[in-house]
Short mmCIF file of C-alpha atoms and ligand atoms in Angstrom, two decimals:
data_model
loop_
_atom_site.label_atom_id
_atom_site.label_comp_id
_atom_site.label_asym_id
_atom_site.label_seq_id
_atom_site.Cartn_x
_atom_site.Cartn_y
_atom_site.Cartn_z
CA MET A 1 3.99 -26.49 19.90
CA THR A 2 7.24 -25.53 18.35
CA GLY A 3 7.11 -21.94 19.55
CA ILE A 4 4.97 -19.01 19.86
CA TYR A 5 4.67 -15.70 17.96
CA SER A 6 5.46 -12.14 18.57
CA VAL A 7 2.52 -9.92 17.08
CA ARG A 8 3.38 -6.50 17.22
CA MET A 9 1.36 -3.16 15.98
CA ARG A 10 2.26 0.52 15.77
CA ALA A 11 0.02 3.09 14.26
CA ALA A 12 0.23 6.60 13.21
CA GLN A 13 -1.59 9.60 11.55
CA GLY A 14 -0.51 11.34 8.71
CA GLY A 15 1.65 8.58 7.19
CA ALA A 16 4.03 6.11 8.73
CA HIS A 17 6.22 7.08 11.60
CA GLU A 18 9.35 7.02 9.57
CA GLU A 19 7.88 9.43 7.30
CA GLY A 20 6.59 11.91 9.99
CA GLY A 21 3.47 10.63 10.82
CA ARG A 22 2.24 11.21 14.49
CA HIS A 23 2.22 8.06 16.84
CA ILE A 24 -1.13 7.02 17.80
CA SER A 25 -0.76 3.72 19.28
CA GLY A 26 1.23 0.48 19.75
CA GLY A 27 0.95 -2.76 21.36
CA GLU A 28 2.20 -6.39 21.47
CA ARG A 29 1.22 -9.97 22.40
CA LEU A 30 3.14 -13.22 22.70
CA VAL A 31 0.66 -15.74 21.36
CA THR A 32 0.31 -19.40 20.13
CA GLU A 33 -0.57 -19.96 16.49
CA GLU A 34 -4.09 -20.63 16.98
CA ASP A 35 -4.53 -17.13 18.72
CA LEU A 36 -2.66 -15.09 16.17
CA ASP A 37 -5.74 -14.01 14.18
CA LYS A 38 -7.53 -13.03 17.20
CA PHE A 39 -4.92 -10.79 18.72
CA ALA A 40 -4.06 -9.29 15.37
CA GLN A 41 -7.51 -8.37 15.04
CA ASN A 42 -7.52 -6.76 18.53
CA LEU A 43 -4.66 -4.86 17.72
CA ILE A 44 -6.14 -3.30 14.59
CA ASP A 45 -9.00 -2.41 16.38
CA ARG A 46 -7.13 -0.53 19.01
CA ALA A 47 -5.27 1.33 16.36
CA LEU A 48 -8.50 2.18 14.76
CA HIS A 49 -10.10 3.43 17.99
CA HIS A 50 -7.77 5.43 20.12
CA SER A 51 -8.05 8.62 22.18
CA ARG A 52 -5.16 9.93 20.46
CA GLY A 53 -6.88 9.89 17.18
CA THR A 54 -7.72 7.76 14.07
CA ALA A 55 -4.74 6.12 12.30
CA ASP A 56 -4.12 6.13 8.87
CA PHE A 57 -0.91 4.04 8.93
CA ILE A 58 -1.00 0.49 10.71
CA ASN A 59 1.97 -1.74 10.69
CA ILE A 60 1.54 -5.35 11.95
CA ARG A 61 4.65 -7.65 12.40
CA ILE A 62 4.52 -11.16 13.08
CA ASP A 63 7.73 -13.01 14.15
CA HIS A 64 8.14 -16.59 15.18
CA VAL A 65 9.89 -16.82 18.64
CA PRO A 66 11.69 -20.19 19.35
CA LEU A 67 10.87 -21.47 22.85
CA GLU A 68 14.54 -21.97 23.93
CA THR A 69 15.00 -18.04 23.52
CA ILE A 70 12.33 -17.26 26.06
CA HIS A 71 13.17 -15.75 29.56
CA TYR A 72 10.84 -16.00 32.54
CA ALA A 73 10.22 -13.52 35.09
CA ALA A 74 7.95 -12.98 38.23
CA PRO A 75 6.15 -9.59 38.00
CA LEU A 76 7.24 -6.79 40.17
CA SER A 77 5.06 -6.37 43.28
CA ILE A 78 2.43 -3.46 42.70
CA GLU A 79 1.65 -0.48 45.13
CA CYS A 80 -0.58 2.33 44.30
CA LYS A 81 -0.37 6.11 45.67
CA GLU A 82 -2.89 8.99 45.13
CA ALA A 83 -1.54 12.43 45.47
CA GLU A 84 -3.54 15.64 45.99
CA SER A 85 -2.10 17.43 43.20
CA ILE A 86 0.01 16.84 40.23
CA ASN A 87 2.96 18.69 41.78
CA LYS A 88 2.66 16.11 44.86
CA ALA A 89 2.73 13.22 42.44
CA HIS A 90 5.76 14.51 40.89
CA GLN A 91 7.56 14.96 44.15
CA MET A 92 6.35 11.36 45.14
CA ALA A 93 7.80 9.99 41.89
CA ILE A 94 11.13 11.67 42.78
CA GLN A 95 11.19 10.33 46.05
CA GLN A 96 10.48 6.68 44.77
CA LEU A 97 13.17 7.00 42.18
CA ILE A 98 15.59 8.31 44.98
CA GLN A 99 14.51 5.10 46.83
CA GLU A 100 15.30 2.91 43.79
CA GLY A 101 18.83 4.37 43.55
CA VAL A 102 18.55 7.63 41.30
CA SER A 103 20.04 10.73 42.27
CA GLU A 104 17.84 13.64 43.15
CA THR A 105 19.16 15.46 39.84
CA ALA A 106 18.51 12.68 37.64
CA ALA A 107 15.00 12.04 39.20
CA LYS A 108 14.09 15.76 38.49
CA ALA A 109 15.70 15.70 34.87
CA GLY A 110 13.18 12.64 34.26
CA VAL A 111 10.23 14.28 35.52
CA HIS A 112 11.09 17.34 33.48
CA PHE A 113 11.76 15.46 30.29
CA ILE A 114 8.36 13.54 30.33
CA LYS A 115 6.50 16.73 31.29
CA ASN A 116 7.41 18.26 28.15
CA ASP A 117 7.78 15.29 25.95
CA VAL A 118 5.64 15.29 22.82
CA ALA A 119 8.09 13.89 20.31
CA THR A 120 9.67 10.85 21.50
CA ARG A 121 7.90 7.56 20.42
CA GLY A 122 9.89 5.13 22.83
CA ALA A 123 11.84 5.53 26.04
CA ILE A 124 15.17 7.64 26.61
CA ILE A 125 18.05 6.12 28.69
CA MET A 126 19.42 8.30 31.38
CA ASP A 127 22.46 8.27 33.70
CA ALA A 128 20.99 7.23 37.12
CA ASP A 129 23.64 9.62 38.71
CA SER A 130 24.22 12.75 36.37
CA GLY A 131 20.69 12.77 34.47
CA GLU A 132 22.64 12.97 31.11
CA ARG A 133 20.83 11.35 28.31
CA LEU A 134 22.80 8.37 27.03
CA ASP A 135 21.16 6.77 24.00
CA HIS A 136 21.41 8.34 20.59
CA ARG A 137 17.97 7.23 19.35
CA GLY A 138 16.52 10.90 18.87
CA ASP A 139 12.78 10.83 18.49
CA ARG A 140 12.59 7.21 18.03
CA GLY A 141 13.89 6.34 21.62
CA VAL A 142 14.03 2.63 22.69
CA ARG A 143 10.89 0.56 22.17
CA VAL A 144 10.53 -2.34 24.59
CA SER A 145 9.25 -5.42 22.95
CA HIS A 146 8.76 -9.05 23.03
CA MET A 147 7.06 -9.39 26.39
CA ASP A 148 3.64 -10.65 27.74
CA TRP A 149 2.08 -12.59 30.48
CA ASP A 150 1.62 -16.32 30.54
CA GLU A 151 -2.32 -16.14 30.30
CA PRO A 152 -3.47 -18.36 33.17
CA PHE A 153 -0.82 -16.84 35.48
CA TRP A 154 -2.31 -13.07 34.42
CA ASN A 155 -5.81 -14.27 35.48
CA GLN A 156 -4.42 -15.78 38.80
CA TRP A 157 -2.46 -12.42 39.41
CA GLN A 158 -5.53 -10.28 38.78
CA MET A 159 -7.67 -12.20 41.11
CA ARG A 160 -5.03 -12.25 43.80
CA THR A 161 -4.13 -8.40 43.51
CA LYS A 162 -7.94 -7.52 42.88
CA SER A 163 -6.58 -5.62 39.82
CA LYS A 164 -9.16 -4.68 37.24
CA ASP A 165 -8.69 -6.05 33.86
CA SER A 166 -6.63 -3.29 32.44
CA LEU A 167 -4.81 -3.67 29.35
CA LYS A 168 -2.71 -0.82 30.25
CA ILE A 169 -1.69 -2.13 33.61
CA ARG A 170 -1.18 -5.33 31.98
CA GLU A 171 1.31 -4.06 29.53
CA ALA A 172 2.95 -1.50 31.85
CA ILE A 173 3.81 -4.33 34.31
CA ALA A 174 5.16 -6.59 31.80
CA LEU A 175 7.26 -3.96 30.34
CA ALA A 176 8.50 -2.49 33.81
CA THR A 177 9.51 -6.01 34.71
CA LYS A 178 11.56 -6.34 31.75
CA VAL A 179 13.09 -3.17 32.14
CA THR A 180 14.34 -4.25 35.64
CA LEU A 181 15.37 -7.55 34.40
CA ALA A 182 17.48 -5.91 31.95
CA GLY A 183 19.64 -4.40 34.86
CA SER A 184 18.23 -1.04 35.08
CA VAL A 185 18.43 1.19 38.08
CA ALA A 186 14.80 2.26 37.88
CA GLU A 187 12.18 3.45 35.35
CA LEU A 188 9.76 6.52 35.20
CA CYS A 189 6.66 6.59 33.17
CA TRP A 190 3.53 8.18 32.35
CA SER A 191 1.18 7.91 29.53
CA ASP A 192 0.85 10.05 26.27
CA ASP A 193 -2.69 9.26 26.16
CA PRO A 194 -4.52 12.30 26.96
CA GLU A 195 -7.29 10.89 29.26
CA TYR A 196 -4.75 8.58 31.37
CA VAL A 197 -3.15 10.27 34.03
CA THR A 198 -1.78 7.37 36.01
CA GLY A 199 2.08 6.66 35.65
CA TYR A 200 4.50 4.61 37.69
CA VAL A 201 8.21 4.36 38.95
CA GLY A 202 9.38 0.87 38.20
CA GLY A 203 12.47 -0.74 39.97
CA ARG A 204 12.51 -3.38 42.62
CA LYS A 205 8.58 -2.51 42.86
CA TYR A 206 5.96 -1.08 40.54
CA SER A 207 4.69 1.90 42.23
CA ARG A 208 1.65 3.41 40.49
CA ILE A 209 1.21 7.18 41.16
CA SER A 210 -1.86 9.59 40.13
CA PRO A 211 -2.16 11.93 38.93
CA LEU A 212 1.02 12.68 37.08
CA LYS A 213 -0.65 15.15 34.57
CA ARG A 214 -3.98 16.72 33.70
CA VAL A 215 -6.81 15.02 31.78
CA GLY A 216 -6.43 16.14 28.23
CA ASP A 217 -2.74 16.66 28.10
CA PRO A 218 -1.15 14.62 25.31
CA ARG A 219 2.40 14.75 26.82
CA GLY A 220 3.92 11.51 28.42
CA GLY A 221 6.74 9.21 27.98
CA ARG A 222 9.42 7.00 29.52
CA VAL A 223 12.77 7.17 31.04
CA PHE A 224 15.05 4.17 31.83
CA TYR A 225 17.77 4.89 34.48
CA VAL A 226 21.04 3.17 34.17
CA ARG A 227 24.60 3.15 35.49
CA LYS A 228 26.96 4.94 33.02
CA SER A 229 28.92 1.60 32.99
CA THR A 230 26.10 -0.16 31.50
CA GLY A 231 26.94 -1.77 28.08
CA LEU A 232 24.31 0.16 26.08
CA GLU A 233 24.17 -2.01 22.92
CA ASP A 234 23.39 -5.35 24.87
CA TYR A 235 21.15 -3.43 27.15
CA ILE A 236 18.88 -2.30 24.41
CA HIS A 237 19.15 -5.43 22.37
CA PHE A 238 17.80 -7.12 25.40
CA LEU A 239 14.73 -4.65 25.80
CA GLU A 240 13.89 -4.72 21.95
CA GLN A 241 14.59 -8.50 21.14
CA THR A 242 14.78 -10.89 24.01
CA PRO A 243 11.36 -12.55 24.50
CA VAL A 244 10.43 -12.45 28.05
CA ILE A 245 7.22 -14.14 29.73
CA ILE A 246 5.98 -12.85 32.89
CA ARG A 247 4.72 -15.70 35.52
CA GLY A 248 5.55 -17.00 38.59
CA GLU A 249 4.33 -19.04 41.48
CA PHE A 250 1.67 -18.26 44.36
C1 PML B 301 0.83 3.68 28.61
O1 PML B 301 0.50 2.69 28.34
O2 PML B 301 0.31 4.68 28.01
C2 PML B 301 1.58 3.78 30.03
C3 PML B 301 0.59 3.49 31.10
C4 PML B 301 1.29 3.57 32.47
C5 PML B 301 0.47 3.23 33.63
C6 PML B 301 -0.21 2.00 33.79
C7 PML B 301 -0.97 1.82 35.15
O3 PML B 301 -2.12 2.13 35.34
O4 PML B 301 -0.29 1.30 36.10
MG1 MG B 302 10.54 -10.43 16.83
MG1 MG B 303 0.06 5.24 24.62
MG1 MG B 304 6.17 9.90 24.03
#
């Protein structure tokens, strides 16, 4: 095998994203050549049958990934917390962010941002101390890409952690692990999918928290917290371009 392939999908309604279409769904895998057709088909199905609506624009992009460019990382360890109310879940998220090294001001600013975010397609980058937004990506945000689990390792991990076979958890842990590997202080995320109310704080751990919003609410998003001294250009380049495969040892 001379390498693997990155296959990425993004789908929108009302035209392409760059023409003002509303984001419906996205996804990606790092796969071998013989699996390319299967995973491209899976991603198309996902775009066509999504709770956010039916896509009328689907972009599939396939790039060859040379083996020597791949970084490997063990997944963040997972813990799950249930709150009695959305407010309490937000408080839990703020406490967890503070434990990871984010200031209270910035933690609250992150919750406030995601609670109201309908527009941003990727993540925003926030100063972990002041809470100021640091990227200049506007509604596009930063879209983390080129990461996936090693398939046998994912199967072992699921058995070991007794996690359900959830594509959302699979993708979110890969993303959160890459975000930590990039040198972030922490991450806050919950889904923009109306029916999906669980989110997480990433950092040294992956702390799942539920419910962070009401069922039916289409708001959601991601905040990456960094120190102000972080070189943003290299940081963003790593998140968007460097291939990372999640695997480890048991
Ligand atoms: C998303 O893919 O929309 C974000 C999901 C974040 C939470 C995943 C989990 O259940 O741990
Ligand atoms: Mg690529
Ligand atoms: Mg989504
Ligand atoms: Mg969003």
